[in-house]
PDB file of C-alpha atoms in Angstrom:
ATOM      1  CA  LEU H   1      91.674 -92.816  81.351  1.00  0.00           C
ATOM      2  CA  ASP H   2      94.865 -90.770  82.504  1.00  0.00           C
ATOM      3  CA  LEU H   3      96.185 -93.899  83.951  1.00  0.00           C
ATOM      4  CA  GLU H   4      95.240 -96.369  81.292  1.00  0.00           C
ATOM      5  CA  PRO H   5      94.720 -94.247  77.868  1.00  0.00           C
ATOM      6  CA  ASP H   6      94.552 -97.734  75.704  1.00  0.00           C
ATOM      7  CA  ASN H   7      92.084 -99.407  78.096  1.00  0.00           C
ATOM      8  CA  ARG H   8      89.461-100.484  75.582  1.00  0.00           C
ATOM      9  CA  ASP H   9      86.659-101.236  78.081  1.00  0.00           C
ATOM     10  CA  ILE H  10      87.000 -97.462  79.437  1.00  0.00           C
ATOM     11  CA  ILE H  11      87.086 -95.859  76.027  1.00  0.00           C
ATOM     12  CA  HIS H  12      84.137 -97.882  74.827  1.00  0.00           C
ATOM     13  CA  ALA H  13      82.326 -96.800  77.862  1.00  0.00           C
ATOM     14  CA  LEU H  14      83.468 -93.215  77.359  1.00  0.00           C
ATOM     15  CA  GLY H  15      82.142 -93.280  73.677  1.00  0.00           C
ATOM     16  CA  ASP H  16      78.952 -94.791  74.803  1.00  0.00           C
ATOM     17  CA  LEU H  17      78.499 -92.154  77.352  1.00  0.00           C
ATOM     18  CA  TYR H  18      79.161 -89.353  75.097  1.00  0.00           C
ATOM     19  CA  ALA H  19      76.382 -91.001  72.673  1.00  0.00           C
ATOM     20  CA  LYS H  20      73.776 -91.097  75.687  1.00  0.00           C
ATOM     21  CA  GLN H  21      74.658 -87.448  76.235  1.00  0.00           C
ATOM     22  CA  ASP H  22      74.078 -86.648  72.452  1.00  0.00           C
ATOM     23  CA  ARG H  23      77.770 -85.545  72.214  1.00  0.00           C
ATOM     24  CA  ILE H  24      77.778 -87.415  69.020  1.00  0.00           C
ATOM     25  CA  SER H  25      80.931 -85.914  67.514  1.00  0.00           C
ATOM     26  CA  GLU H  26      82.954 -86.549  70.680  1.00  0.00           C
ATOM     27  CA  ALA H  27      81.149 -90.240  70.701  1.00  0.00           C
ATOM     28  CA  VAL H  28      82.376 -90.720  66.999  1.00  0.00           C
ATOM     29  CA  GLU H  29      86.094 -89.484  67.843  1.00  0.00           C
ATOM     30  CA  THR H  30      86.047 -91.697  71.006  1.00  0.00           C
ATOM     31  CA  TYR H  31      84.989 -94.692  68.975  1.00  0.00           C
ATOM     32  CA  ARG H  32      87.572 -93.740  66.339  1.00  0.00           C
ATOM     33  CA  LYS H  33      90.518 -94.215  68.867  1.00  0.00           C
ATOM     34  CA  LEU H  34      88.988 -97.189  70.045  1.00  0.00           C
ATOM     35  CA  ALA H  35      88.932 -98.945  66.387  1.00  0.00           C
ATOM     36  CA  GLY H  36      92.427 -97.706  66.184  1.00  0.00           C
ATOM     37  CA  LEU H  37      93.210-100.021  69.258  1.00  0.00           C
ATOM     38  CA  TYR H  38      91.552-103.055  67.182  1.00  0.00           C
ATOM     39  CA  ALA H  39      94.231-102.445  64.207  1.00  0.00           C
ATOM     40  CA  ASP H  40      94.713-106.301  63.918  1.00  0.00           C
ATOM     41  CA  ASN H  41      90.893-106.778  63.351  1.00  0.00           C
ATOM     42  CA  LYS H  42      90.596-109.131  66.128  1.00  0.00           C
ATOM     43  CA  PRO H  43      88.005-110.098  67.356  1.00  0.00           C
ATOM     44  CA  LEU H  44      86.451-109.163  64.090  1.00  0.00           C
ATOM     45  CA  ASP H  45      82.582-109.139  65.415  1.00  0.00           C
ATOM     46  CA  LYS H  46      83.774-106.450  68.013  1.00  0.00           C
ATOM     47  CA  VAL H  47      85.554-104.389  65.404  1.00  0.00           C
ATOM     48  CA  ILE H  48      82.523-104.386  63.014  1.00  0.00           C
ATOM     49  CA  ASN H  49      80.340-103.555  65.865  1.00  0.00           C
ATOM     50  CA  ILE H  50      82.572-100.357  66.523  1.00  0.00           C
ATOM     51  CA  TYR H  51      82.205 -99.038  62.947  1.00  0.00           C
ATOM     52  CA  GLU H  52      78.750 -99.971  62.629  1.00  0.00           C
ATOM     53  CA  THR H  53      77.941 -98.199  65.669  1.00  0.00           C
ATOM     54  CA  VAL H  54      79.934 -94.913  64.404  1.00  0.00           C
ATOM     55  CA  VAL H  55      78.026 -95.214  61.009  1.00  0.00           C
ATOM     56  CA  SER H  56      74.746 -95.161  62.991  1.00  0.00           C
ATOM     57  CA  TRP H  57      75.572 -92.048  64.975  1.00  0.00           C
ATOM     58  CA  ASP H  58      77.155 -90.455  61.872  1.00  0.00           C
ATOM     59  CA  PRO H  59      76.027 -91.977  58.590  1.00  0.00           C
ATOM     60  CA  ASN H  60      78.648 -89.412  56.709  1.00  0.00           C
ATOM     61  CA  ALA H  61      81.877 -91.138  58.888  1.00  0.00           C
ATOM     62  CA  ARG H  62      83.340 -91.964  55.477  1.00  0.00           C
ATOM     63  CA  TRP H  63      86.356 -93.321  57.258  1.00  0.00           C
ATOM     64  CA  ALA H  64      84.162 -95.735  59.225  1.00  0.00           C
ATOM     65  CA  ILE H  65      82.493 -96.952  56.069  1.00  0.00           C
ATOM     66  CA  ASP H  66      85.278 -97.410  54.082  1.00  0.00           C
ATOM     67  CA  LYS H  67      86.905 -99.647  56.744  1.00  0.00           C
ATOM     68  CA  LEU H  68      83.700-101.647  56.765  1.00  0.00           C
ATOM     69  CA  ILE H  69      83.759-102.218  53.079  1.00  0.00           C
ATOM     70  CA  GLU H  70      87.342-103.411  53.416  1.00  0.00           C
ATOM     71  CA  ILE H  71      86.445-105.755  56.259  1.00  0.00           C
ATOM     72  CA  TYR H  72      83.433-107.047  54.724  1.00  0.00           C
ATOM     73  CA  GLU H  73      85.311-107.439  51.309  1.00  0.00           C
ATOM     74  CA  SER H  74      88.114-109.297  53.186  1.00  0.00           C
ATOM     75  CA  VAL H  75      85.228-111.641  54.914  1.00  0.00           C
ATOM     76  CA  LEU H  76      83.873-112.610  51.546  1.00  0.00           C
ATOM     77  CA  GLU H  77      87.103-113.481  50.063  1.00  0.00           C
ATOM     78  CA  ARG H  78      87.365-116.178  52.757  1.00  0.00           C
ATOM     79  CA  ASN H  79      83.685-117.129  52.550  1.00  0.00           C
ATOM     80  CA  PRO H  80      81.979-116.008  49.484  1.00  0.00           C
ATOM     81  CA  THR H  81      78.565-117.346  50.552  1.00  0.00           C
ATOM     82  CA  ASN H  82      77.996-115.254  53.463  1.00  0.00           C
ATOM     83  CA  ILE H  83      74.701-113.571  52.649  1.00  0.00           C
ATOM     84  CA  ASN H  84      74.754-111.154  55.492  1.00  0.00           C
ATOM     85  CA  ILE H  85      78.081-109.779  54.961  1.00  0.00           C
ATOM     86  CA  ARG H  86      77.194-109.311  51.154  1.00  0.00           C
ATOM     87  CA  LYS H  87      74.008-107.488  52.150  1.00  0.00           C
ATOM     88  CA  ARG H  88      75.844-105.124  54.620  1.00  0.00           C
ATOM     89  CA  LEU H  89      78.437-104.624  51.694  1.00  0.00           C
ATOM     90  CA  VAL H  90      75.954-103.972  49.573  1.00  0.00           C
ATOM     91  CA  ASP H  91      74.192-101.265  51.856  1.00  0.00           C
ATOM     92  CA  HIS H  92      77.719 -99.438  52.652  1.00  0.00           C
ATOM     93  CA  LEU H  93      78.834 -99.508  48.847  1.00  0.00           C
ATOM     94  CA  LEU H  94      75.459 -97.644  48.271  1.00  0.00           C
ATOM     95  CA  LEU H  95      75.989 -95.432  51.270  1.00  0.00           C
ATOM     96  CA  VAL H  96      79.245 -94.008  49.756  1.00  0.00           C
ATOM     97  CA  GLY H  97      77.479 -93.770  46.127  1.00  0.00           C
ATOM     98  CA  ARG H  98      79.290 -96.710  44.568  1.00  0.00           C
ATOM     99  CA  LYS H  99      76.358 -97.917  42.626  1.00  0.00           C
ATOM    100  CA  GLU H 100      78.836 -99.363  40.167  1.00  0.00           C
ATOM    101  CA  ASP H 101      80.228-101.915  42.420  1.00  0.00           C
ATOM    102  CA  VAL H 102      77.059-103.476  43.746  1.00  0.00           C
ATOM    103  CA  ALA H 103      75.836-105.053  40.299  1.00  0.00           C
ATOM    104  CA  PRO H 104      78.039-108.723  40.909  1.00  0.00           C
ATOM    105  CA  HIS H 105      77.239-108.456  44.808  1.00  0.00           C
ATOM    106  CA  TYR H 106      73.394-108.430  44.010  1.00  0.00           C
ATOM    107  CA  LEU H 107      73.742-111.473  41.446  1.00  0.00           C
ATOM    108  CA  GLN H 108      75.731-113.173  44.141  1.00  0.00           C
ATOM    109  CA  LEU H 109      72.979-112.506  46.642  1.00  0.00           C
ATOM    110  CA  ALA H 110      70.263-113.546  44.183  1.00  0.00           C
ATOM    111  CA  ASN H 111      72.128-116.718  43.311  1.00  0.00           C
ATOM    112  CA  GLY H 112      72.814-117.540  46.978  1.00  0.00           C
ATOM    113  CA  ASN H 113      68.864-117.008  47.862  1.00  0.00           C
ATOM    114  CA  ILE H 114      68.034-119.312  44.938  1.00  0.00           C
ATOM    115  CA  GLU H 115      70.270-121.933  46.159  1.00  0.00           C
ATOM    116  CA  ARG H 116      68.571-121.799  49.388  1.00  0.00           C
ATOM    117  CA  GLY H 117      65.232-121.839  47.941  1.00  0.00           C
ATOM    118  CA  MET H 118      64.558-118.198  48.887  1.00  0.00           C
ATOM    119  CA  LEU H 119      63.068-117.248  45.620  1.00  0.00           C
ATOM    120  CA  ASP H 120      61.223-114.195  46.760  1.00  0.00           C
ATOM    121  CA  GLU H 121      64.549-112.751  48.210  1.00  0.00           C
ATOM    122  CA  ALA H 122      66.382-113.308  45.112  1.00  0.00           C
ATOM    123  CA  VAL H 123      63.782-111.481  43.364  1.00  0.00           C
ATOM    124  CA  LYS H 124      64.208-108.520  45.705  1.00  0.00           C
ATOM    125  CA  SER H 125      67.847-108.530  45.012  1.00  0.00           C
ATOM    126  CA  LEU H 126      67.432-108.470  41.190  1.00  0.00           C
ATOM    127  CA  ARG H 127      64.733-105.752  41.276  1.00  0.00           C
ATOM    128  CA  ARG H 128      66.954-103.594  43.438  1.00  0.00           C
ATOM    129  CA  LEU H 129      69.699-104.202  40.885  1.00  0.00           C
ATOM    130  CA  LEU H 130      67.422-103.391  37.984  1.00  0.00           C
ATOM    131  CA  GLU H 131      66.600-100.196  39.749  1.00  0.00           C
ATOM    132  CA  LEU H 132      70.198 -99.071  39.623  1.00  0.00           C
ATOM    133  CA  ASP H 133      71.283-100.549  36.279  1.00  0.00           C
ATOM    134  CA  ARG H 134      67.980-100.933  34.023  1.00  0.00           C
ATOM    135  CA  GLY H 135      70.222-102.637  31.258  1.00  0.00           C
ATOM    136  CA  ASN H 136      71.823-105.395  33.409  1.00  0.00           C
ATOM    137  CA  ILE H 137      71.083-108.477  31.323  1.00  0.00           C
ATOM    138  CA  PRO H 138      72.357-110.840  33.453  1.00  0.00           C
ATOM    139  CA  ALA H 139      69.929-109.734  36.260  1.00  0.00           C
ATOM    140  CA  ARG H 140      67.084-110.174  33.935  1.00  0.00           C
ATOM    141  CA  GLU H 141      68.037-113.272  32.441  1.00  0.00           C
ATOM    142  CA  LEU H 142      68.051-114.830  36.221  1.00  0.00           C
ATOM    143  CA  LEU H 143      64.601-112.820  36.867  1.00  0.00           C
ATOM    144  CA  GLY H 144      63.001-114.439  34.137  1.00  0.00           C
ATOM    145  CA  GLU H 145      64.153-117.918  35.086  1.00  0.00           C
ATOM    146  CA  ILE H 146      63.017-117.388  38.483  1.00  0.00           C
ATOM    147  CA  TYR H 147      59.544-116.196  37.259  1.00  0.00           C
ATOM    148  CA  ARG H 148      59.251-119.516  34.855  1.00  0.00           C
ATOM    149  CA  LYS H 149      60.197-121.614  38.140  1.00  0.00           C
ATOM    150  CA  LYS H 150      57.490-119.566  39.914  1.00  0.00           C
ATOM    151  CA  ASP H 151      55.039-120.362  36.988  1.00  0.00           C
ATOM    152  CA  MET H 152      54.524-116.700  36.626  1.00  0.00           C
ATOM    153  CA  GLN H 153      54.444-116.973  32.772  1.00  0.00           C
ATOM    154  CA  TYR H 154      53.478-113.370  31.809  1.00  0.00           C
ATOM    155  CA  GLU H 155      56.248-111.809  33.764  1.00  0.00           C
ATOM    156  CA  ALA H 156      58.858-114.518  32.639  1.00  0.00           C
ATOM    157  CA  MET H 157      57.929-114.014  28.996  1.00  0.00           C
ATOM    158  CA  GLU H 158      57.758-110.061  29.384  1.00  0.00           C
ATOM    159  CA  THR H 159      61.338-110.230  31.107  1.00  0.00           C
ATOM    160  CA  PHE H 160      62.746-112.221  28.175  1.00  0.00           C
ATOM    161  CA  GLN H 161      61.263-109.676  25.838  1.00  0.00           C
ATOM    162  CA  GLN H 162      63.201-106.823  27.628  1.00  0.00           C
ATOM    163  CA  ILE H 163      66.297-109.157  27.159  1.00  0.00           C
ATOM    164  CA  VAL H 164      65.672-109.100  23.354  1.00  0.00           C
ATOM    165  CA  LYS H 165      65.068-105.546  23.078  1.00  0.00           C
ATOM    166  CA  LEU H 166      68.222-104.672  25.219  1.00  0.00           C
ATOM    167  CA  HIS H 167      70.349-106.751  22.981  1.00  0.00           C
ATOM    168  CA  LYS H 168      68.997-105.255  19.890  1.00  0.00           C
ATOM    169  CA  ALA H 169      69.319-101.736  21.359  1.00  0.00           C
ATOM    170  CA  SER H 170      72.985-102.273  21.874  1.00  0.00           C
ATOM    171  CA  GLY H 171      73.554-103.801  18.332  1.00  0.00           C
ATOM    172  CA  ASN H 172      74.064-107.351  19.276  1.00  0.00           C
ATOM    173  CA  GLU H 173      71.822-108.987  16.855  1.00  0.00           C
ATOM    174  CA  GLN H 174      73.184-112.405  17.341  1.00  0.00           C
ATOM    175  CA  ALA H 175      72.448-112.496  21.278  1.00  0.00           C
ATOM    176  CA  ALA H 176      68.936-111.152  20.494  1.00  0.00           C
ATOM    177  CA  LEU H 177      68.487-113.745  18.149  1.00  0.00           C
ATOM    178  CA  GLU H 178      69.350-116.354  20.608  1.00  0.00           C
ATOM    179  CA  ALA H 179      67.429-114.677  23.111  1.00  0.00           C
ATOM    180  CA  GLN H 180      64.321-114.835  20.856  1.00  0.00           C
ATOM    181  CA  GLN H 181      64.975-118.527  20.144  1.00  0.00           C
ATOM    182  CA  ARG H 182      65.331-119.268  23.652  1.00  0.00           C
ATOM    183  CA  MET H 183      62.043-117.571  24.510  1.00  0.00           C
ATOM    184  CA  VAL H 184      60.179-119.495  21.820  1.00  0.00           C
ATOM    185  CA  LYS H 185      61.432-122.697  23.182  1.00  0.00           C
ATOM    186  CA  PHE H 186      59.990-121.576  26.756  1.00  0.00           C
ATOM    187  CA  PHE H 187      56.878-120.012  25.314  1.00  0.00           C
ATOM    188  CA  PRO H 188      55.754-121.895  21.974  1.00  0.00           C
ATOM    189  CA  GLN H 189      52.508-120.182  22.470  1.00  0.00           C
ATOM    190  CA  ALA H 190      54.254-116.454  22.000  1.00  0.00           C
TER     191      ALA H 190
END
């Protein structure tokens, strides 16, 4: 290392060695140096692996999480339909307490899964979002539509009733009326 202080392979091996010896803080710092050597973020999969490894060793390594968030957001700008990257972004946003930033990503995940015919996965994403934000009307509307597609009439009707209540609670009587009319159209027996 004295002869080649910027040799990525040596630094990588040293970081792994520290981790195997349970010298986590030294492993993290070694990988931090390694990450710095990949300042151009190429190759991207290797850079992501470095930061993900650091986070697995130290879930409080905010610098690594912030860098992963930055990388994942950059990847999604170029490829917004990448579900795996979006899932990882959501996980890291939640890890650092940025719950307010995950709603559009959960909705994108749900829509992506619907397009792929993976309705159960879409439901999971929407339910996770609703755990964080009970009043998210777009999530409830999408969930209600999925329930209708899956012929889960009781769940669909209940979801649409919740939408009406949310609109009324927010003082938006027009939206509540429109939601009520849509519900009657879908469920004339109600």
